[in-house]
Amino acid sequence: MLDIQISGLAPDYVPYSDGWELQRSIHHDVVSGARPDTLLLLEHEAVYTAGKRTEPQDRPQDGTAVIDVDRGGKITWHGPGQLVGYPIVRLPEPMDVVAHVRRLERLLIDVLQPLGVNGYQVEGRSGVWVRRPLGEDKVAAIGVRVQQGVTMHGFAINCDNSLAGFCGIIPCGITDAGVTTISEIVGAEVTPSDIVQPVAAAFAAEYATEVAA
């Protein structure tokens, strides 16, 4: 069973610190068995977050504040127009974090395909990628952490957000690829509210299948 909680969408953006506190509270309850696996879906206020592999040169050079977090990966941006998902789920034994990331990628690829986004996985890189005129662009980023067998952090799907927030950083530390949005790809406005239910339904079906098996 997967409990799905929509915690705030435009115009009710969730400050990153509030989302982080909610994650930790739910993680504690999932670890203890007090609640089932949970997926949080939300939009954040604009913020930069830096994963454990972030280097000094990866950070914005204009003094913009950055929140250091305990997920994997490097620096990224979250903000309005981006659907963020935090699957807080217990991994089966033997624990395979890479398999968890790949599973998230496949789920997101399947959700985006009916919208006209032909996403794919790239060997050695996390996230969902698309072919663009100038090369490969990332449309959904993934960064996770596992503590006491239960995951935290998760994915961010660029829907109709401005890409200006990515201009002052090297998103996820990748210098030879870009960032795009669903709206840019399909040539029409697609908001987080437009895709939140398909994302929720895909996760519900995936985890229901797992439980039933």
mmCIF file of N, CA and C in Angstrom, residues 89-189:
data_model
loop_
_atom_site.group_PDB
_atom_site.id
_atom_site.type_symbol
_atom_site.label_atom_id
_atom_site.label_comp_id
_atom_site.label_asym_id
_atom_site.label_seq_id
_atom_site.Cartn_x
_atom_site.Cartn_y
_atom_site.Cartn_z
ATOM 1 N N VAL A 89 9.742 5.237 0.943
ATOM 2 C CA VAL A 89 9.344 3.838 0.826
ATOM 3 C C VAL A 89 10.456 2.919 1.350
ATOM 4 N N ARG A 90 10.031 1.791 1.905
ATOM 5 C CA ARG A 90 10.988 0.797 2.391
ATOM 6 C C ARG A 90 11.472 -0.052 1.222
ATOM 7 N N LEU A 91 12.789 -0.146 1.062
ATOM 8 C CA LEU A 91 13.344 -0.948 -0.025
ATOM 9 C C LEU A 91 13.427 -2.406 0.393
ATOM 10 N N PRO A 92 13.180 -3.309 -0.546
ATOM 11 C CA PRO A 92 13.292 -4.734 -0.226
ATOM 12 C C PRO A 92 14.754 -5.129 -0.039
ATOM 13 N N GLU A 93 14.954 -6.231 0.659
ATOM 14 C CA GLU A 93 16.291 -6.804 0.818
ATOM 15 C C GLU A 93 16.519 -7.832 -0.281
ATOM 16 N N PRO A 94 17.748 -7.930 -0.799
ATOM 17 C CA PRO A 94 18.898 -7.067 -0.524
ATOM 18 C C PRO A 94 18.690 -5.678 -1.134
ATOM 19 N N MET A 95 19.046 -4.663 -0.406
ATOM 20 C CA MET A 95 18.751 -3.290 -0.790
ATOM 21 C C MET A 95 19.566 -2.886 -2.018
ATOM 22 N N ASP A 96 18.883 -2.302 -3.008
ATOM 23 C CA ASP A 96 19.526 -1.889 -4.261
ATOM 24 C C ASP A 96 19.056 -0.469 -4.577
ATOM 25 N N VAL A 97 19.870 0.521 -4.232
ATOM 26 C CA VAL A 97 19.484 1.918 -4.420
ATOM 27 C C VAL A 97 19.414 2.272 -5.900
ATOM 28 N N VAL A 98 20.345 1.748 -6.686
ATOM 29 C CA VAL A 98 20.332 2.025 -8.130
ATOM 30 C C VAL A 98 19.040 1.503 -8.752
ATOM 31 N N ALA A 99 18.594 0.337 -8.335
ATOM 32 C CA ALA A 99 17.345 -0.218 -8.860
ATOM 33 C C ALA A 99 16.167 0.687 -8.505
ATOM 34 N N HIS A 100 16.200 1.278 -7.319
ATOM 35 C CA HIS A 100 15.150 2.217 -6.915
ATOM 36 C C HIS A 100 15.134 3.434 -7.836
ATOM 37 N N VAL A 101 16.296 3.983 -8.136
ATOM 38 C CA VAL A 101 16.384 5.144 -9.030
ATOM 39 C C VAL A 101 15.884 4.783 -10.421
ATOM 40 N N ARG A 102 16.300 3.642 -10.930
ATOM 41 C CA ARG A 102 15.873 3.216 -12.260
ATOM 42 C C ARG A 102 14.353 2.998 -12.308
ATOM 43 N N ARG A 103 13.811 2.505 -11.237
ATOM 44 C CA ARG A 103 12.362 2.301 -11.161
ATOM 45 C C ARG A 103 11.631 3.647 -11.242
ATOM 46 N N LEU A 104 12.131 4.640 -10.509
ATOM 47 C CA LEU A 104 11.536 5.975 -10.574
ATOM 48 C C LEU A 104 11.605 6.522 -12.000
ATOM 49 N N GLU A 105 12.746 6.351 -12.635
ATOM 50 C CA GLU A 105 12.896 6.833 -14.017
ATOM 51 C C GLU A 105 11.865 6.196 -14.937
ATOM 52 N N ARG A 106 11.702 4.882 -14.841
ATOM 53 C CA ARG A 106 10.757 4.195 -15.726
ATOM 54 C C ARG A 106 9.323 4.651 -15.480
ATOM 55 N N LEU A 107 8.968 4.847 -14.210
ATOM 56 C CA LEU A 107 7.632 5.338 -13.883
ATOM 57 C C LEU A 107 7.374 6.706 -14.519
ATOM 58 N N LEU A 108 8.341 7.615 -14.395
ATOM 59 C CA LEU A 108 8.177 8.955 -14.936
ATOM 60 C C LEU A 108 8.141 8.943 -16.460
ATOM 61 N N ILE A 109 8.964 8.119 -17.070
ATOM 62 C CA ILE A 109 8.950 7.988 -18.530
ATOM 63 C C ILE A 109 7.557 7.564 -19.001
ATOM 64 N N ASP A 110 6.967 6.593 -18.317
ATOM 65 C CA ASP A 110 5.639 6.105 -18.693
ATOM 66 C C ASP A 110 4.566 7.179 -18.507
ATOM 67 N N VAL A 111 4.691 8.007 -17.469
ATOM 68 C CA VAL A 111 3.718 9.075 -17.231
ATOM 69 C C VAL A 111 3.819 10.155 -18.310
ATOM 70 N N LEU A 112 5.039 10.480 -18.710
ATOM 71 C CA LEU A 112 5.253 11.585 -19.642
ATOM 72 C C LEU A 112 4.949 11.226 -21.087
ATOM 73 N N GLN A 113 5.032 9.943 -21.423
ATOM 74 C CA GLN A 113 4.875 9.535 -22.823
ATOM 75 C C GLN A 113 3.526 9.955 -23.426
ATOM 76 N N PRO A 114 2.385 9.779 -22.736
ATOM 77 C CA PRO A 114 1.107 10.204 -23.333
ATOM 78 C C PRO A 114 1.009 11.713 -23.560
ATOM 79 N N LEU A 115 1.849 12.485 -22.884
ATOM 80 C CA LEU A 115 1.853 13.930 -23.069
ATOM 81 C C LEU A 115 2.627 14.354 -24.321
ATOM 82 N N GLY A 116 3.322 13.402 -24.928
ATOM 83 C CA GLY A 116 4.143 13.716 -26.093
ATOM 84 C C GLY A 116 5.608 13.900 -25.763
ATOM 85 N N VAL A 117 6.013 13.460 -24.574
ATOM 86 C CA VAL A 117 7.415 13.547 -24.153
ATOM 87 C C VAL A 117 8.033 12.159 -24.271
ATOM 88 N N ASN A 118 8.960 11.995 -25.185
ATOM 89 C CA ASN A 118 9.607 10.706 -25.410
ATOM 90 C C ASN A 118 10.885 10.638 -24.581
ATOM 91 N N GLY A 119 10.701 10.398 -23.294
ATOM 92 C CA GLY A 119 11.831 10.346 -22.379
ATOM 93 C C GLY A 119 12.550 9.019 -22.417
ATOM 94 N N TYR A 120 13.801 9.032 -21.962
ATOM 95 C CA TYR A 120 14.573 7.791 -21.903
ATOM 96 C C TYR A 120 15.619 7.896 -20.796
ATOM 97 N N GLN A 121 16.196 6.749 -20.476
ATOM 98 C CA GLN A 121 17.259 6.672 -19.476
ATOM 99 C C GLN A 121 18.612 6.780 -20.163
ATOM 100 N N VAL A 122 19.575 7.331 -19.436
ATOM 101 C CA VAL A 122 20.944 7.437 -19.925
ATOM 102 C C VAL A 122 21.853 6.662 -18.977
ATOM 103 N N GLU A 123 22.627 5.756 -19.530
ATOM 104 C CA GLU A 123 23.537 4.948 -18.725
ATOM 105 C C GLU A 123 24.496 5.843 -17.950
ATOM 106 N N GLY A 124 24.569 5.612 -16.646
ATOM 107 C CA GLY A 124 25.502 6.351 -15.805
ATOM 108 C C GLY A 124 25.008 7.703 -15.340
ATOM 109 N N ARG A 125 23.792 8.087 -15.753
ATOM 110 C CA ARG A 125 23.223 9.362 -15.328
ATOM 111 C C ARG A 125 21.783 9.145 -14.868
ATOM 112 N N SER A 126 21.419 9.783 -13.770
ATOM 113 C CA SER A 126 20.057 9.642 -13.275
ATOM 114 C C SER A 126 19.135 10.629 -13.965
ATOM 115 N N GLY A 127 17.829 10.398 -13.853
ATOM 116 C CA GLY A 127 16.842 11.309 -14.394
ATOM 117 C C GLY A 127 16.215 10.814 -15.681
ATOM 118 N N VAL A 128 15.310 11.643 -16.213
ATOM 119 C CA VAL A 128 14.651 11.361 -17.487
ATOM 120 C C VAL A 128 15.155 12.364 -18.509
ATOM 121 N N TRP A 129 15.577 11.850 -19.666
ATOM 122 C CA TRP A 129 16.234 12.642 -20.688
ATOM 123 C C TRP A 129 15.412 12.654 -21.959
ATOM 124 N N VAL A 130 15.584 13.719 -22.753
ATOM 125 C CA VAL A 130 14.932 13.809 -24.060
ATOM 126 C C VAL A 130 15.947 14.303 -25.078
ATOM 127 N N ARG A 131 15.725 13.931 -26.330
ATOM 128 C CA ARG A 131 16.570 14.409 -27.427
ATOM 129 C C ARG A 131 16.056 15.767 -27.885
ATOM 130 N N ARG A 132 16.941 16.753 -27.916
ATOM 131 C CA ARG A 132 16.600 18.120 -28.314
ATOM 132 C C ARG A 132 17.492 18.537 -29.478
ATOM 133 N N PRO A 133 17.148 19.638 -30.147
ATOM 134 C CA PRO A 133 17.927 20.030 -31.336
ATOM 135 C C PRO A 133 19.427 20.167 -31.082
ATOM 136 N N LEU A 134 19.800 20.614 -29.874
ATOM 137 C CA LEU A 134 21.219 20.830 -29.598
ATOM 138 C C LEU A 134 21.852 19.709 -28.780
ATOM 139 N N GLY A 135 21.130 18.623 -28.576
ATOM 140 C CA GLY A 135 21.686 17.507 -27.805
ATOM 141 C C GLY A 135 20.674 16.938 -26.848
ATOM 142 N N GLU A 136 21.144 16.429 -25.718
ATOM 143 C CA GLU A 136 20.267 15.840 -24.720
ATOM 144 C C GLU A 136 19.943 16.861 -23.633
ATOM 145 N N ASP A 137 18.673 16.894 -23.226
ATOM 146 C CA ASP A 137 18.237 17.731 -22.116
ATOM 147 C C ASP A 137 17.543 16.858 -21.077
ATOM 148 N N LYS A 138 17.658 17.279 -19.826
ATOM 149 C CA LYS A 138 16.979 16.572 -18.739
ATOM 150 C C LYS A 138 15.643 17.243 -18.457
ATOM 151 N N VAL A 139 14.568 16.443 -18.405
ATOM 152 C CA VAL A 139 13.246 16.982 -18.104
ATOM 153 C C VAL A 139 12.800 16.605 -16.694
ATOM 154 N N ALA A 140 13.428 15.608 -16.094
ATOM 155 C CA ALA A 140 13.121 15.223 -14.715
ATOM 156 C C ALA A 140 14.409 14.782 -14.028
ATOM 157 N N ALA A 141 14.653 15.344 -12.851
ATOM 158 C CA ALA A 141 15.856 15.022 -12.085
ATOM 159 C C ALA A 141 15.500 14.092 -10.932
ATOM 160 N N ILE A 142 16.485 13.283 -10.521
ATOM 161 C CA ILE A 142 16.287 12.344 -9.413
ATOM 162 C C ILE A 142 17.502 12.390 -8.499
ATOM 163 N N GLY A 143 17.239 12.449 -7.199
ATOM 164 C CA GLY A 143 18.293 12.371 -6.187
ATOM 165 C C GLY A 143 17.706 11.769 -4.930
ATOM 166 N N VAL A 144 18.323 10.753 -4.386
ATOM 167 C CA VAL A 144 17.731 10.033 -3.256
ATOM 168 C C VAL A 144 18.758 9.788 -2.147
ATOM 169 N N ARG A 145 18.214 9.438 -1.011
ATOM 170 C CA ARG A 145 19.009 8.968 0.108
ATOM 171 C C ARG A 145 18.253 7.815 0.752
ATOM 172 N N VAL A 146 18.964 6.845 1.305
ATOM 173 C CA VAL A 146 18.336 5.742 2.018
ATOM 174 C C VAL A 146 18.895 5.705 3.433
ATOM 175 N N GLN A 147 18.008 5.701 4.404
ATOM 176 C CA GLN A 147 18.397 5.640 5.807
ATOM 177 C C GLN A 147 17.507 4.630 6.507
ATOM 178 N N GLN A 148 18.130 3.684 7.184
ATOM 179 C CA GLN A 148 17.413 2.617 7.887
ATOM 180 C C GLN A 148 16.472 1.864 6.938
ATOM 181 N N GLY A 149 16.939 1.706 5.700
ATOM 182 C CA GLY A 149 16.199 0.923 4.730
ATOM 183 C C GLY A 149 15.042 1.641 4.068
ATOM 184 N N VAL A 150 14.842 2.938 4.387
ATOM 185 C CA VAL A 150 13.709 3.694 3.851
ATOM 186 C C VAL A 150 14.239 4.906 3.082
ATOM 187 N N THR A 151 13.672 5.168 1.902
ATOM 188 C CA THR A 151 14.163 6.227 1.029
ATOM 189 C C THR A 151 13.668 7.604 1.463
ATOM 190 N N MET A 152 14.419 8.619 1.025
ATOM 191 C CA MET A 152 14.021 10.017 1.163
ATOM 192 C C MET A 152 14.390 10.750 -0.124
ATOM 193 N N HIS A 153 13.961 12.011 -0.207
ATOM 194 C CA HIS A 153 14.150 12.826 -1.408
ATOM 195 C C HIS A 153 13.478 12.114 -2.587
ATOM 196 N N GLY A 154 13.829 12.415 -3.820
ATOM 197 C CA GLY A 154 13.106 11.779 -4.906
ATOM 198 C C GLY A 154 13.309 12.433 -6.249
ATOM 199 N N PHE A 155 12.223 12.978 -6.842
ATOM 200 C CA PHE A 155 12.283 13.448 -8.227
ATOM 201 C C PHE A 155 11.672 14.836 -8.367
ATOM 202 N N ALA A 156 12.051 15.505 -9.442
ATOM 203 C CA ALA A 156 11.491 16.815 -9.786
ATOM 204 C C ALA A 156 11.250 16.846 -11.283
ATOM 205 N N ILE A 157 9.999 17.068 -11.685
ATOM 206 C CA ILE A 157 9.622 17.112 -13.094
ATOM 207 C C ILE A 157 9.442 18.571 -13.490
ATOM 208 N N ASN A 158 10.185 19.011 -14.480
ATOM 209 C CA ASN A 158 10.042 20.381 -14.982
ATOM 210 C C ASN A 158 8.804 20.458 -15.868
ATOM 211 N N CYS A 159 7.795 21.189 -15.393
ATOM 212 C CA CYS A 159 6.527 21.300 -16.130
ATOM 213 C C CYS A 159 6.478 22.591 -16.926
ATOM 214 N N ASP A 160 6.201 23.705 -16.255
ATOM 215 C CA ASP A 160 6.176 24.992 -16.944
ATOM 216 C C ASP A 160 7.014 26.027 -16.201
ATOM 217 N N ASN A 161 7.983 25.576 -15.448
ATOM 218 C CA ASN A 161 8.846 26.484 -14.698
ATOM 219 C C ASN A 161 9.795 27.248 -15.614
ATOM 220 N N SER A 162 10.193 28.417 -15.151
ATOM 221 C CA SER A 162 11.254 29.156 -15.824
ATOM 222 C C SER A 162 12.561 28.387 -15.675
ATOM 223 N N LEU A 163 13.391 28.451 -16.700
ATOM 224 C CA LEU A 163 14.707 27.798 -16.630
ATOM 225 C C LEU A 163 15.780 28.765 -16.154
ATOM 226 N N ALA A 164 15.379 29.989 -15.806
ATOM 227 C CA ALA A 164 16.359 30.985 -15.370
ATOM 228 C C ALA A 164 17.112 30.539 -14.129
ATOM 229 N N GLY A 165 16.444 29.801 -13.252
ATOM 230 C CA GLY A 165 17.090 29.348 -12.026
ATOM 231 C C GLY A 165 18.265 28.422 -12.261
ATOM 232 N N PHE A 166 18.307 27.785 -13.419
ATOM 233 C CA PHE A 166 19.406 26.874 -13.732
ATOM 234 C C PHE A 166 20.602 27.591 -14.365
ATOM 235 N N CYS A 167 20.414 28.852 -14.740
ATOM 236 C CA CYS A 167 21.448 29.543 -15.503
ATOM 237 C C CYS A 167 22.690 29.862 -14.674
ATOM 238 N N GLY A 168 22.519 30.054 -13.357
ATOM 239 C CA GLY A 168 23.653 30.419 -12.524
ATOM 240 C C GLY A 168 24.375 29.250 -11.901
ATOM 241 N N ILE A 169 23.977 28.031 -12.263
ATOM 242 C CA ILE A 169 24.596 26.825 -11.703
ATOM 243 C C ILE A 169 24.878 25.846 -12.834
ATOM 244 N N ILE A 170 25.574 24.778 -12.485
ATOM 245 C CA ILE A 170 25.710 23.631 -13.387
ATOM 246 C C ILE A 170 24.757 22.572 -12.852
ATOM 247 N N PRO A 171 23.535 22.452 -13.406
ATOM 248 C CA PRO A 171 22.535 21.564 -12.822
ATOM 249 C C PRO A 171 23.032 20.131 -12.710
ATOM 250 N N CYS A 172 22.993 19.620 -11.487
ATOM 251 C CA CYS A 172 23.408 18.243 -11.194
ATOM 252 C C CYS A 172 24.858 17.977 -11.585
ATOM 253 N N GLY A 173 25.643 19.043 -11.794
ATOM 254 C CA GLY A 173 27.053 18.888 -12.113
ATOM 255 C C GLY A 173 27.328 18.431 -13.528
ATOM 256 N N ILE A 174 26.327 18.496 -14.411
ATOM 257 C CA ILE A 174 26.488 17.999 -15.785
ATOM 258 C C ILE A 174 26.736 19.181 -16.717
ATOM 259 N N THR A 175 27.895 19.170 -17.380
ATOM 260 C CA THR A 175 28.298 20.307 -18.215
ATOM 261 C C THR A 175 27.992 20.123 -19.696
ATOM 262 N N ASP A 176 27.699 18.894 -20.125
ATOM 263 C CA ASP A 176 27.537 18.634 -21.559
ATOM 264 C C ASP A 176 26.097 18.328 -21.954
ATOM 265 N N ALA A 177 25.145 18.764 -21.146
ATOM 266 C CA ALA A 177 23.731 18.575 -21.465
ATOM 267 C C ALA A 177 22.933 19.707 -20.838
ATOM 268 N N GLY A 178 21.701 19.869 -21.297
ATOM 269 C CA GLY A 178 20.889 20.979 -20.821
ATOM 270 C C GLY A 178 19.694 20.542 -20.001
ATOM 271 N N VAL A 179 18.798 21.511 -19.768
ATOM 272 C CA VAL A 179 17.584 21.295 -18.993
ATOM 273 C C VAL A 179 16.418 21.818 -19.810
ATOM 274 N N THR A 180 15.281 21.130 -19.762
ATOM 275 C CA THR A 180 14.102 21.567 -20.479
ATOM 276 C C THR A 180 12.861 21.317 -19.626
ATOM 277 N N THR A 181 11.693 21.676 -20.170
ATOM 278 C CA THR A 181 10.422 21.477 -19.487
ATOM 279 C C THR A 181 9.457 20.729 -20.400
ATOM 280 N N ILE A 182 8.431 20.146 -19.796
ATOM 281 C CA ILE A 182 7.387 19.509 -20.600
ATOM 282 C C ILE A 182 6.771 20.529 -21.550
ATOM 283 N N SER A 183 6.464 21.729 -21.031
ATOM 284 C CA SER A 183 5.815 22.758 -21.844
ATOM 285 C C SER A 183 6.655 23.134 -23.052
ATOM 286 N N GLU A 184 7.961 23.230 -22.846
ATOM 287 C CA GLU A 184 8.865 23.572 -23.946
ATOM 288 C C GLU A 184 8.881 22.472 -24.989
ATOM 289 N N ILE A 185 8.850 21.228 -24.550
ATOM 290 C CA ILE A 185 8.914 20.091 -25.475
ATOM 291 C C ILE A 185 7.660 19.993 -26.328
ATOM 292 N N VAL A 186 6.489 20.107 -25.691
ATOM 293 C CA VAL A 186 5.232 19.863 -26.412
ATOM 294 C C VAL A 186 4.638 21.133 -27.020
ATOM 295 N N GLY A 187 5.185 22.306 -26.674
ATOM 296 C CA GLY A 187 4.692 23.547 -27.238
ATOM 297 C C GLY A 187 3.353 23.987 -26.698
ATOM 298 N N ALA A 188 3.042 23.597 -25.467
ATOM 299 C CA ALA A 188 1.794 23.992 -24.814
ATOM 300 C C ALA A 188 2.029 24.013 -23.312
ATOM 301 N N GLU A 189 1.255 24.820 -22.606
ATOM 302 C CA GLU A 189 1.451 24.927 -21.166
ATOM 303 C C GLU A 189 0.971 23.670 -20.451
#
